[in-house]
């Protein structure tokens, strides 16, 4: 199925739906897909720095945090 075929199929299926809640749910999905996130230059720089830190192995995994929490919780 091509993109055009799929769009036509979806349009047809949506046009048959009478359930307002379901249509609103579809609208929510479509709206969330079309939202563009605008970042400031500072935010983009922070993301780049975070990615660099991850690439250098400078992070704590979820499992490591769980272990640290367990140690902390058992001390109290």
XYZ file of N, CA and C in Angstrom:
228
model
N 0.846 -1.171 0.000
C 0.000 0.000 0.000
C 0.901 1.246 0.000
N 0.618 2.155 -0.863
C 1.399 3.388 -0.939
C 0.902 4.380 0.112
N 1.649 5.438 0.296
C 1.248 6.482 1.235
C -0.091 7.088 0.827
N -0.259 7.335 -0.444
C -1.510 7.914 -0.940
C -2.670 6.957 -0.698
N -2.458 5.661 -0.976
C -3.508 4.668 -0.729
C -3.891 4.625 0.751
N -2.885 4.657 1.603
C -3.148 4.606 3.040
C -3.915 5.846 3.492
N -3.532 7.012 3.006
C -4.257 8.239 3.358
C -5.713 8.151 2.918
N -5.960 7.689 1.707
C -7.333 7.552 1.208
C -8.125 6.582 2.073
N -7.487 5.478 2.431
C -8.138 4.477 3.275
C -8.500 5.077 4.639
N -7.563 5.789 5.240
C -7.819 6.395 6.549
C -8.909 7.452 6.478
N -8.883 8.271 5.445
C -9.919 9.290 5.270
C -11.292 8.630 5.162
N -11.380 7.567 4.397
C -12.640 6.842 4.244
C -13.116 6.293 5.581
N -12.202 5.651 6.300
C -12.562 5.057 7.592
C -12.989 6.118 8.595
N -12.253 7.241 8.642
C -12.592 8.314 9.576
C -13.959 8.913 9.238
N -14.244 9.056 7.952
C -15.530 9.643 7.554
C -16.713 8.783 7.991
N -16.489 7.510 8.272
C -17.554 6.606 8.700
C -17.764 6.602 10.211
N -16.874 7.204 10.956
C -16.936 7.167 12.422
C -17.921 8.224 12.919
N -18.819 7.804 13.822
C -19.795 8.719 14.424
C -19.482 9.000 15.887
N -18.609 8.214 16.477
C -18.268 8.325 17.900
C -17.389 9.557 18.131
N -17.957 10.588 18.787
C -17.253 11.853 18.990
C -15.988 11.670 19.823
N -16.033 10.852 20.859
C -14.864 10.629 21.709
C -13.728 9.998 20.907
N -14.083 9.062 20.052
C -13.077 8.402 19.222
C -12.465 9.391 18.234
N -13.309 10.230 17.638
C -12.807 11.250 16.706
C -11.897 12.245 17.427
N -12.263 12.611 18.656
C -11.413 13.514 19.433
C -10.076 12.861 19.747
N -10.092 11.557 20.005
C -8.843 10.837 20.265
C -7.952 10.852 19.024
N -8.542 10.655 17.867
C -7.780 10.712 16.613
C -7.204 12.111 16.424
N -8.015 13.129 16.714
C -7.550 14.511 16.584
C -6.367 14.765 17.505
N -6.439 14.251 18.733
C -5.344 14.413 19.682
C -4.060 13.794 19.139
N -4.178 12.608 18.582
C -3.011 11.936 17.990
C -2.445 12.777 16.857
N -3.315 13.251 15.980
C -2.854 14.050 14.847
C -2.237 15.371 15.299
N -2.852 16.002 16.295
C -2.314 17.261 16.813
C -0.939 17.064 17.436
N -0.757 15.973 18.159
C 0.528 15.746 18.816
C 1.627 15.481 17.794
N 1.271 14.898 16.667
C 2.252 14.613 15.620
C 2.696 15.888 14.912
N 1.811 16.865 14.831
C 2.131 18.065 14.068
C 2.741 19.174 14.911
N 2.852 18.953 16.218
C 3.442 19.982 17.058
C 4.949 20.038 16.836
N 5.446 21.241 16.706
C 6.878 21.451 16.531
C 7.435 22.006 17.831
N 8.475 21.385 18.313
C 9.111 21.816 19.546
C 10.156 22.864 19.212
N 9.987 24.036 19.772
C 10.939 25.121 19.533
C 11.842 25.245 20.756
N 13.125 25.046 20.546
C 14.098 25.120 21.627
C 14.919 26.390 21.503
N 15.303 26.923 22.654
C 16.204 28.070 22.649
C 17.607 27.566 22.341
N 18.489 28.469 22.023
C 19.877 28.066 21.759
C 20.498 27.464 23.014
N 20.097 27.964 24.187
C 20.614 27.409 25.445
C 20.139 25.969 25.639
N 18.885 25.716 25.325
C 18.363 24.353 25.458
C 19.052 23.402 24.491
N 19.259 23.856 23.260
C 19.965 23.014 22.275
C 21.393 22.722 22.750
N 22.048 23.705 23.338
C 23.414 23.514 23.836
C 23.428 22.525 25.001
N 22.453 22.628 25.901
C 22.376 21.689 27.022
C 22.147 20.261 26.523
N 21.315 20.098 25.530
C 21.072 18.775 24.953
C 22.344 18.230 24.330
N 23.072 19.079 23.592
C 24.331 18.650 22.977
C 25.337 18.228 24.047
N 25.431 19.013 25.120
C 26.353 18.661 26.205
C 25.955 17.340 26.856
N 24.661 17.136 27.036
C 24.185 15.872 27.617
C 24.514 14.691 26.719
N 24.321 14.861 25.413
C 24.656 13.790 24.467
C 26.151 13.494 24.497
N 26.967 14.533 24.602
C 28.418 14.339 24.697
C 28.765 13.558 25.959
N 28.125 13.900 27.080
C 28.384 13.191 28.331
C 27.989 11.718 28.220
N 26.870 11.460 27.596
C 26.438 10.070 27.400
C 27.449 9.324 26.546
N 27.901 9.948 25.468
C 28.889 9.312 24.592
C 30.194 9.027 25.316
N 30.507 9.813 26.340
C 31.728 9.614 27.119
C 31.510 8.662 28.293
N 30.307 8.157 28.427
C 30.003 7.227 29.519
C 29.769 7.917 30.848
N 29.533 9.210 30.839
C 29.351 9.975 32.068
C 27.867 10.046 32.436
N 27.320 8.908 32.814
C 25.920 8.833 33.211
C 25.746 7.681 34.175
N 24.609 7.678 34.858
C 24.257 6.600 35.770
C 23.045 5.886 35.197
N 23.138 4.570 35.095
C 22.022 3.802 34.543
C 20.891 3.695 35.562
N 19.733 3.334 35.082
C 18.583 3.152 35.961
C 18.868 2.071 37.002
N 19.495 0.988 36.576
C 19.834 -0.099 37.508
C 20.784 0.383 38.601
N 21.766 1.213 38.216
C 22.691 1.753 39.210
C 21.963 2.641 40.214
N 21.040 3.446 39.730
C 20.258 4.293 40.633
C 19.414 3.456 41.574
N 18.837 2.374 41.052
C 18.057 1.472 41.907
C 18.927 0.904 43.017
N 20.142 0.483 42.677
C 21.057 -0.067 43.678
C 21.418 0.976 44.725
N 21.716 2.187 44.287
C 22.053 3.260 45.214
C 20.875 3.582 46.124
N 19.672 3.589 45.570
C 18.488 3.866 46.374
C 18.298 2.779 47.424
N 18.467 1.522 47.020
C 18.308 0.414 47.974
C 19.302 0.549 49.119
N 20.546 0.892 48.802
C 21.565 1.082 49.855
C 21.145 2.212 50.783
N 20.676 3.321 50.203
C 20.261 4.468 50.995
C 19.046 4.107 51.858
N 18.080 3.416 51.270
C 16.853 3.073 51.993
C 17.141 2.120 53.141
N 18.100 1.224 52.977
C 18.415 0.255 54.033
C 19.192 0.888 55.176
N 19.818 2.032 54.942
C 20.539 2.733 56.008
C 19.569 3.447 56.943
N 18.392 3.784 56.450
C 17.436 4.553 57.267
C 16.457 3.686 57.964
